[in-house]
PDB file of C-alpha atoms in Angstrom:
ATOM      1  CA  ALA N 796       9.796 -25.196   1.871  1.00 78.00           C
ATOM      2  CA  GLN N 797      10.034 -25.570  -1.712  1.00 84.00           C
ATOM      3  CA  THR N 798      13.316 -24.049  -3.446  1.00 92.00           C
ATOM      4  CA  VAL N 799      13.886 -23.405  -7.399  1.00 96.00           C
ATOM      5  CA  THR N 800      17.110 -23.289  -8.555  1.00 97.00           C
ATOM      6  CA  GLN N 801      18.378 -22.120 -11.901  1.00 97.00           C
ATOM      7  CA  SER N 802      21.973 -22.640 -12.324  1.00 96.00           C
ATOM      8  CA  GLN N 803      22.556 -20.953 -15.617  1.00 96.00           C
ATOM      9  CA  PRO N 804      22.575 -17.044 -14.749  1.00 95.00           C
ATOM     10  CA  GLU N 805      22.987 -15.847 -18.536  1.00 97.00           C
ATOM     11  CA  MET N 806      22.763 -18.121 -21.525  1.00 97.00           C
ATOM     12  CA  SER N 807      23.104 -17.047 -25.565  1.00 97.00           C
ATOM     13  CA  VAL N 808      22.339 -19.038 -28.758  1.00 97.00           C
ATOM     14  CA  GLN N 809      22.517 -18.505 -32.485  1.00 98.00           C
ATOM     15  CA  GLU N 810      19.143 -17.731 -34.006  1.00 97.00           C
ATOM     16  CA  ALA N 811      17.562 -20.708 -35.405  1.00 97.00           C
ATOM     17  CA  GLU N 812      19.604 -23.205 -33.043  1.00 98.00           C
ATOM     18  CA  THR N 813      18.255 -25.077 -30.001  1.00 98.00           C
ATOM     19  CA  VAL N 814      18.918 -23.852 -26.282  1.00 98.00           C
ATOM     20  CA  THR N 815      17.870 -25.719 -23.140  1.00 98.00           C
ATOM     21  CA  LEU N 816      17.313 -23.758 -20.120  1.00 98.00           C
ATOM     22  CA  SER N 817      18.022 -26.140 -16.822  1.00 98.00           C
ATOM     23  CA  CYS N 818      15.774 -26.018 -13.324  1.00 98.00           C
ATOM     24  CA  THR N 819      15.749 -28.322 -10.572  1.00 98.00           C
ATOM     25  CA  TYR N 820      13.361 -27.973  -7.249  1.00 97.00           C
ATOM     26  CA  ASP N 821      13.302 -29.540  -4.353  1.00 95.00           C
ATOM     27  CA  THR N 822       9.943 -30.191  -2.550  1.00 92.00           C
ATOM     28  CA  SER N 823       8.412 -33.305  -0.066  1.00 90.00           C
ATOM     29  CA  GLU N 824       5.286 -32.473  -2.465  1.00 87.00           C
ATOM     30  CA  SER N 825       3.590 -35.065  -4.485  1.00 87.00           C
ATOM     31  CA  ASN N 826       1.023 -33.092  -6.757  1.00 87.00           C
ATOM     32  CA  TYR N 827       2.361 -29.559  -7.948  1.00 91.00           C
ATOM     33  CA  TYR N 828       2.507 -27.828 -11.119  1.00 92.00           C
ATOM     34  CA  LEU N 829       5.560 -26.604 -12.810  1.00 95.00           C
ATOM     35  CA  PHE N 830       5.798 -23.259 -14.893  1.00 96.00           C
ATOM     36  CA  TRP N 831       8.303 -21.444 -16.946  1.00 98.00           C
ATOM     37  CA  TYR N 832       7.467 -17.755 -17.521  1.00 97.00           C
ATOM     38  CA  LYS N 833       9.355 -15.685 -19.914  1.00 97.00           C
ATOM     39  CA  GLN N 834       9.806 -11.810 -19.207  1.00 96.00           C
ATOM     40  CA  PRO N 835      10.957  -9.711 -22.370  1.00 95.00           C
ATOM     41  CA  PRO N 836      12.454  -6.154 -21.762  1.00 92.00           C
ATOM     42  CA  SER N 837       9.289  -4.807 -21.639  1.00 91.00           C
ATOM     43  CA  ARG N 838       9.270  -6.266 -18.383  1.00 92.00           C
ATOM     44  CA  GLN N 839       5.736  -8.116 -18.661  1.00 93.00           C
ATOM     45  CA  MET N 840       5.801 -11.787 -17.139  1.00 94.00           C
ATOM     46  CA  ILE N 841       4.388 -14.251 -20.128  1.00 95.00           C
ATOM     47  CA  LEU N 842       3.448 -17.688 -19.256  1.00 95.00           C
ATOM     48  CA  VAL N 843       5.409 -20.194 -21.879  1.00 97.00           C
ATOM     49  CA  ILE N 844       4.557 -23.927 -20.510  1.00 96.00           C
ATOM     50  CA  ARG N 845       2.929 -25.244 -17.792  1.00 95.00           C
ATOM     51  CA  GLN N 846       3.475 -29.301 -16.600  1.00 95.00           C
ATOM     52  CA  GLU N 847       1.650 -31.022 -14.029  1.00 92.00           C
ATOM     53  CA  ALA N 848       3.635 -33.370 -11.776  1.00 91.00           C
ATOM     54  CA  TYR N 849       1.059 -36.186 -12.130  1.00 90.00           C
ATOM     55  CA  LYS N 850       1.269 -36.367 -15.870  1.00 89.00           C
ATOM     56  CA  GLN N 851       4.164 -38.100 -17.495  1.00 85.00           C
ATOM     57  CA  GLN N 852       4.094 -36.844 -21.069  1.00 92.00           C
ATOM     58  CA  ASN N 853       6.348 -33.520 -21.332  1.00 94.00           C
ATOM     59  CA  ALA N 854       4.519 -30.445 -22.291  1.00 93.00           C
ATOM     60  CA  THR N 855       4.963 -28.780 -25.334  1.00 94.00           C
ATOM     61  CA  GLU N 856       3.931 -25.172 -26.693  1.00 94.00           C
ATOM     62  CA  ASN N 857       5.150 -24.826 -30.347  1.00 95.00           C
ATOM     63  CA  ARG N 858       8.910 -24.323 -30.115  1.00 97.00           C
ATOM     64  CA  PHE N 859       8.762 -25.018 -26.765  1.00 97.00           C
ATOM     65  CA  SER N 860       9.200 -28.387 -24.983  1.00 97.00           C
ATOM     66  CA  VAL N 861      10.066 -29.416 -21.343  1.00 97.00           C
ATOM     67  CA  ASN N 862      11.958 -32.384 -19.983  1.00 97.00           C
ATOM     68  CA  PHE N 863      10.281 -33.431 -17.028  1.00 96.00           C
ATOM     69  CA  GLN N 864      12.206 -35.869 -14.507  1.00 95.00           C
ATOM     70  CA  LYS N 865       9.999 -36.183 -11.833  1.00 94.00           C
ATOM     71  CA  ALA N 866      12.386 -38.320  -9.501  1.00 93.00           C
ATOM     72  CA  ALA N 867      15.212 -36.010 -10.521  1.00 95.00           C
ATOM     73  CA  LYS N 868      13.611 -32.917  -9.660  1.00 96.00           C
ATOM     74  CA  SER N 869      14.422 -31.501 -13.098  1.00 97.00           C
ATOM     75  CA  PHE N 870      12.375 -29.422 -15.180  1.00 97.00           C
ATOM     76  CA  SER N 871      14.093 -27.846 -18.168  1.00 98.00           C
ATOM     77  CA  LEU N 872      12.928 -26.200 -21.018  1.00 98.00           C
ATOM     78  CA  LYS N 873      14.129 -26.548 -24.935  1.00 98.00           C
ATOM     79  CA  ILE N 874      13.537 -23.486 -27.195  1.00 98.00           C
ATOM     80  CA  SER N 875      13.694 -24.931 -30.970  1.00 98.00           C
ATOM     81  CA  ASP N 876      14.629 -22.886 -34.067  1.00 98.00           C
ATOM     82  CA  SER N 877      15.612 -19.737 -31.887  1.00 98.00           C
ATOM     83  CA  GLN N 878      14.392 -16.139 -32.436  1.00 97.00           C
ATOM     84  CA  LEU N 879      15.253 -12.942 -31.599  1.00 97.00           C
ATOM     85  CA  GLY N 880      12.142 -12.347 -29.812  1.00 96.00           C
ATOM     86  CA  ASP N 881      12.765 -15.121 -27.526  1.00 97.00           C
ATOM     87  CA  THR N 882      15.675 -12.467 -25.886  1.00 97.00           C
ATOM     88  CA  ALA N 883      14.140 -12.281 -22.423  1.00 97.00           C
ATOM     89  CA  MET N 884      14.573 -13.593 -18.793  1.00 96.00           C
ATOM     90  CA  TYR N 885      13.172 -17.120 -18.331  1.00 97.00           C
ATOM     91  CA  PHE N 886      11.980 -18.013 -15.009  1.00 97.00           C
ATOM     92  CA  CYS N 887      11.059 -21.385 -13.860  1.00 97.00           C
ATOM     93  CA  ALA N 888       8.250 -21.453 -10.740  1.00 96.00           C
ATOM     94  CA  PHE N 889       6.851 -24.272  -8.467  1.00 94.00           C
ATOM     95  CA  MET N 890       3.265 -24.038  -7.246  1.00 91.00           C
ATOM     96  CA  ASN N 891       2.333 -26.632  -4.558  1.00 87.00           C
ATOM     97  CA  ARG N 892      -1.384 -27.817  -5.515  1.00 81.00           C
ATOM     98  CA  GLY N 893      -1.744 -29.217  -1.815  1.00 73.00           C
ATOM     99  CA  GLY N 894      -0.963 -25.641  -0.312  1.00 67.00           C
ATOM    100  CA  SER N 895      -3.001 -23.253   0.964  1.00 63.00           C
ATOM    101  CA  GLN N 896      -2.039 -19.966  -0.504  1.00 67.00           C
ATOM    102  CA  GLY N 897      -1.050 -21.126  -4.457  1.00 70.00           C
ATOM    103  CA  ASN N 898       1.794 -19.027  -4.606  1.00 78.00           C
ATOM    104  CA  LEU N 899       4.338 -19.562  -7.225  1.00 89.00           C
ATOM    105  CA  ILE N 900       8.030 -19.960  -6.109  1.00 92.00           C
ATOM    106  CA  PHE N 901      10.455 -18.545  -8.641  1.00 94.00           C
ATOM    107  CA  GLY N 902      13.973 -19.351  -9.470  1.00 95.00           C
ATOM    108  CA  LYS N 903      16.396 -16.359  -9.755  1.00 95.00           C
ATOM    109  CA  GLY N 904      16.157 -16.770 -13.702  1.00 96.00           C
ATOM    110  CA  THR N 905      18.480 -17.022 -16.397  1.00 97.00           C
ATOM    111  CA  LYS N 906      19.235 -14.309 -19.243  1.00 96.00           C
ATOM    112  CA  LEU N 907      18.992 -15.508 -22.537  1.00 98.00           C
ATOM    113  CA  SER N 908      19.994 -13.911 -25.924  1.00 98.00           C
ATOM    114  CA  VAL N 909      19.646 -14.823 -29.166  1.00 97.00           C
ATOM    115  CA  LYS N 910      22.299 -13.679 -31.615  1.00 97.00           C
ATOM    116  CA  PRO N 911      21.343 -13.110 -35.191  1.00 95.00           C
TER     117      PRO N 911
ATOM    118  CA  ASP U1055      -4.384 -11.213 -22.172  1.00 57.00           C
ATOM    119  CA  ALA U1056      -5.864 -11.569 -18.749  1.00 65.00           C
ATOM    120  CA  GLY U1057      -7.211  -8.155 -18.392  1.00 87.00           C
ATOM    121  CA  ILE U1058      -4.893  -6.898 -15.723  1.00 95.00           C
ATOM    122  CA  THR U1059      -4.034  -3.270 -15.165  1.00 96.00           C
ATOM    123  CA  GLN U1060      -1.831  -1.864 -12.544  1.00 98.00           C
ATOM    124  CA  SER U1061      -1.461   1.488 -11.677  1.00 97.00           C
ATOM    125  CA  PRO U1062       0.674   4.196 -11.313  1.00 97.00           C
ATOM    126  CA  ARG U1063       3.208   2.156 -13.930  1.00 96.00           C
ATOM    127  CA  HIS U1064       6.060   4.118 -12.302  1.00 97.00           C
ATOM    128  CA  LYS U1065       6.549   5.933  -8.975  1.00 97.00           C
ATOM    129  CA  VAL U1066       9.447   7.763  -7.578  1.00 97.00           C
ATOM    130  CA  THR U1067       8.468   8.743  -3.747  1.00 97.00           C
ATOM    131  CA  GLU U1068      10.345   9.902  -0.792  1.00 97.00           C
ATOM    132  CA  THR U1069      11.274   7.757   2.310  1.00 97.00           C
ATOM    133  CA  GLY U1070       8.804   7.767   5.182  1.00 97.00           C
ATOM    134  CA  THR U1071       5.801   8.745   2.745  1.00 96.00           C
ATOM    135  CA  PRO U1072       2.783   6.247   2.135  1.00 96.00           C
ATOM    136  CA  VAL U1073       2.393   4.716  -1.356  1.00 97.00           C
ATOM    137  CA  THR U1074      -0.745   2.651  -2.793  1.00 98.00           C
ATOM    138  CA  LEU U1075      -0.787   0.860  -5.869  1.00 98.00           C
ATOM    139  CA  ARG U1076      -3.632  -0.620  -7.543  1.00 98.00           C
ATOM    140  CA  CYS U1077      -4.496  -3.692  -9.287  1.00 98.00           C
ATOM    141  CA  HIS U1078      -7.362  -3.892 -11.904  1.00 97.00           C
ATOM    142  CA  GLN U1079      -8.832  -6.980 -13.219  1.00 95.00           C
ATOM    143  CA  THR U1080     -11.860  -7.313 -15.387  1.00 92.00           C
ATOM    144  CA  GLU U1081     -12.610 -10.766 -15.510  1.00 89.00           C
ATOM    145  CA  ASN U1082     -14.418 -11.559 -12.022  1.00 89.00           C
ATOM    146  CA  HIS U1083     -11.186 -13.586 -10.877  1.00 91.00           C
ATOM    147  CA  ARG U1084     -11.336 -14.807  -7.195  1.00 90.00           C
ATOM    148  CA  TYR U1085      -7.915 -14.798  -6.640  1.00 91.00           C
ATOM    149  CA  MET U1086      -5.199 -12.234  -6.675  1.00 93.00           C
ATOM    150  CA  TYR U1087      -1.357 -11.802  -5.762  1.00 94.00           C
ATOM    151  CA  TRP U1088       1.385  -8.969  -5.147  1.00 97.00           C
ATOM    152  CA  TYR U1089       4.555  -9.959  -5.904  1.00 97.00           C
ATOM    153  CA  ARG U1090       7.945  -8.016  -5.920  1.00 97.00           C
ATOM    154  CA  GLN U1091      11.073  -8.430  -8.111  1.00 97.00           C
ATOM    155  CA  ASP U1092      14.582  -7.796  -7.142  1.00 94.00           C
ATOM    156  CA  PRO U1093      17.385  -8.650  -8.642  1.00 86.00           C
ATOM    157  CA  GLY U1094      18.812 -11.987  -7.521  1.00 78.00           C
ATOM    158  CA  HIS U1095      15.349 -12.897  -6.187  1.00 79.00           C
ATOM    159  CA  GLY U1096      12.781 -13.726  -8.757  1.00 86.00           C
ATOM    160  CA  LEU U1097       9.562 -13.059  -7.902  1.00 93.00           C
ATOM    161  CA  ARG U1098       8.514 -12.986  -4.043  1.00 94.00           C
ATOM    162  CA  LEU U1099       4.750 -12.879  -2.680  1.00 93.00           C
ATOM    163  CA  ILE U1100       3.869 -10.169  -0.635  1.00 96.00           C
ATOM    164  CA  HIS U1101      -0.213 -10.736   0.061  1.00 95.00           C
ATOM    165  CA  TYR U1102      -2.718 -12.290  -1.713  1.00 93.00           C
ATOM    166  CA  SER U1103      -6.638 -12.433  -1.691  1.00 93.00           C
ATOM    167  CA  TYR U1104      -9.010 -14.909  -2.276  1.00 89.00           C
ATOM    168  CA  GLY U1105     -12.266 -13.231  -2.235  1.00 90.00           C
ATOM    169  CA  VAL U1106     -13.492  -9.487  -1.484  1.00 93.00           C
ATOM    170  CA  LYS U1107     -12.050  -8.444   1.942  1.00 92.00           C
ATOM    171  CA  ASP U1108     -10.344 -12.099   2.192  1.00 92.00           C
ATOM    172  CA  THR U1109      -6.570 -11.391   2.373  1.00 94.00           C
ATOM    173  CA  ASP U1110      -3.775 -13.331   3.705  1.00 92.00           C
ATOM    174  CA  LYS U1111       0.049 -12.662   4.185  1.00 93.00           C
ATOM    175  CA  GLY U1112       3.087 -14.248   2.022  1.00 91.00           C
ATOM    176  CA  GLU U1113       6.750 -14.517   2.127  1.00 89.00           C
ATOM    177  CA  VAL U1114       7.767 -10.940   2.392  1.00 94.00           C
ATOM    178  CA  SER U1115       4.675  -8.978   3.855  1.00 95.00           C
ATOM    179  CA  ASP U1116       6.465  -7.091   6.323  1.00 95.00           C
ATOM    180  CA  GLY U1117       5.980  -3.200   5.719  1.00 96.00           C
ATOM    181  CA  TYR U1118       2.956  -3.692   3.627  1.00 97.00           C
ATOM    182  CA  SER U1119      -0.635  -4.265   3.865  1.00 97.00           C
ATOM    183  CA  VAL U1120      -3.409  -4.615   1.276  1.00 97.00           C
ATOM    184  CA  SER U1121      -7.152  -4.480   0.700  1.00 97.00           C
ATOM    185  CA  ARG U1122     -10.001  -5.802  -1.325  1.00 97.00           C
ATOM    186  CA  SER U1123     -13.112  -3.892  -1.132  1.00 96.00           C
ATOM    187  CA  LYS U1124     -14.150  -5.199  -4.689  1.00 95.00           C
ATOM    188  CA  THR U1125     -13.992  -8.148  -6.646  1.00 94.00           C
ATOM    189  CA  GLU U1126     -11.955  -5.937  -9.020  1.00 95.00           C
ATOM    190  CA  ASP U1127      -9.545  -4.193  -7.247  1.00 97.00           C
ATOM    191  CA  PHE U1128      -6.518  -5.449  -5.124  1.00 98.00           C
ATOM    192  CA  LEU U1129      -4.436  -2.422  -3.278  1.00 98.00           C
ATOM    193  CA  LEU U1130      -1.130  -3.107  -2.141  1.00 98.00           C
ATOM    194  CA  THR U1131      -0.433  -0.111   0.344  1.00 98.00           C
ATOM    195  CA  LEU U1132       3.112   0.988   1.732  1.00 97.00           C
ATOM    196  CA  GLU U1133       2.765   2.830   4.634  1.00 93.00           C
ATOM    197  CA  SER U1134       5.656   4.375   5.385  1.00 96.00           C
ATOM    198  CA  ALA U1135       8.168   3.557   2.043  1.00 97.00           C
ATOM    199  CA  THR U1136      11.631   2.433   2.849  1.00 97.00           C
ATOM    200  CA  SER U1137      14.658   2.313   0.351  1.00 97.00           C
ATOM    201  CA  SER U1138      14.329  -1.535   0.760  1.00 96.00           C
ATOM    202  CA  GLN U1139      10.971  -1.307  -0.972  1.00 97.00           C
ATOM    203  CA  THR U1140      12.454  -0.512  -3.968  1.00 97.00           C
ATOM    204  CA  SER U1141      11.601  -2.525  -6.501  1.00 97.00           C
ATOM    205  CA  VAL U1142       8.969  -3.920  -9.327  1.00 97.00           C
ATOM    206  CA  TYR U1143       5.630  -5.196  -8.300  1.00 98.00           C
ATOM    207  CA  PHE U1144       3.350  -7.415 -10.073  1.00 97.00           C
ATOM    208  CA  CYS U1145      -0.359  -8.204  -9.476  1.00 97.00           C
ATOM    209  CA  ALA U1146      -1.349 -11.457 -10.581  1.00 95.00           C
ATOM    210  CA  ILE U1147      -4.941 -13.211 -10.898  1.00 93.00           C
ATOM    211  CA  SER U1148      -5.388 -17.133 -10.926  1.00 89.00           C
ATOM    212  CA  GLU U1149      -6.796 -17.810 -13.922  1.00 82.00           C
ATOM    213  CA  GLY U1150      -9.878 -20.576 -12.901  1.00 71.00           C
ATOM    214  CA  GLY U1151     -11.970 -20.527  -9.793  1.00 65.00           C
ATOM    215  CA  GLY U1152      -9.004 -21.995  -7.886  1.00 67.00           C
ATOM    216  CA  TYR U1153      -5.855 -21.030  -6.033  1.00 62.00           C
ATOM    217  CA  THR U1154      -4.042 -23.677  -7.890  1.00 67.00           C
ATOM    218  CA  ASP U1155      -4.774 -22.509 -11.422  1.00 80.00           C
ATOM    219  CA  THR U1156      -2.060 -20.751 -13.293  1.00 87.00           C
ATOM    220  CA  GLN U1157      -1.295 -17.254 -12.717  1.00 91.00           C
ATOM    221  CA  TYR U1158      -1.010 -14.241 -15.200  1.00 93.00           C
ATOM    222  CA  PHE U1159       0.355 -11.143 -14.228  1.00 95.00           C
ATOM    223  CA  GLY U1160       0.059  -7.763 -15.033  1.00 96.00           C
ATOM    224  CA  PRO U1161       2.679  -5.462 -16.424  1.00 96.00           C
ATOM    225  CA  GLY U1162       4.387  -3.932 -13.308  1.00 96.00           C
ATOM    226  CA  THR U1163       5.093  -1.200 -11.319  1.00 97.00           C
ATOM    227  CA  ARG U1164       8.310   0.079 -11.032  1.00 97.00           C
ATOM    228  CA  LEU U1165       8.286   1.931  -7.715  1.00 98.00           C
ATOM    229  CA  THR U1166      11.727   3.904  -6.269  1.00 97.00           C
ATOM    230  CA  VAL U1167      11.828   4.844  -2.908  1.00 97.00           C
ATOM    231  CA  LEU U1168      14.609   7.741  -2.316  1.00 96.00           C
TER     232      LEU U1168
END
């Protein structure tokens, strides 16, 4: 069974600075996706970024980028130039592309506070 | 915006009563999912659907049933609600035609069982 671990329950960062959120996962599969989702106080789950395991290049989306280390089973999220609107819970998630359900396995989340 | 709505958005009910939550999508997606979110657990899959009248169980399916009689609607039913089912419920769709495409979520339903 796959597991996803987010070891930082809470983090804070000053506005305009950079912060990195950690995520590790455990799987014996080779074909999978990894995701970061953001959940602001509105409760909406918002996709931040997606990484395909077969791609060596790290995914980026504007101020968000990942550091994907497949051998180490690590998938961290870097937020550059942090903004107040980045304040949210961030969830790391795993999807086995070879599975029968296509369901996401989530970590427990990291609460990020961006301070002015 | 993946065109997903959930109703109701909030509900308070009493132990032992039946409850049905509705997920509605407007973009003809084949795969739909129900998750629950609890503190300290992230989101966990309850049931999913891979087409009209085609559903299967997820990780935490006990006490829940689902139905999908139309492509656009996926219903989650708690036959006899218990306090342990107090949670936030999210519906999701799989973006492409396959079940391993990116999932997008509805706004959630907060259910409180007294």
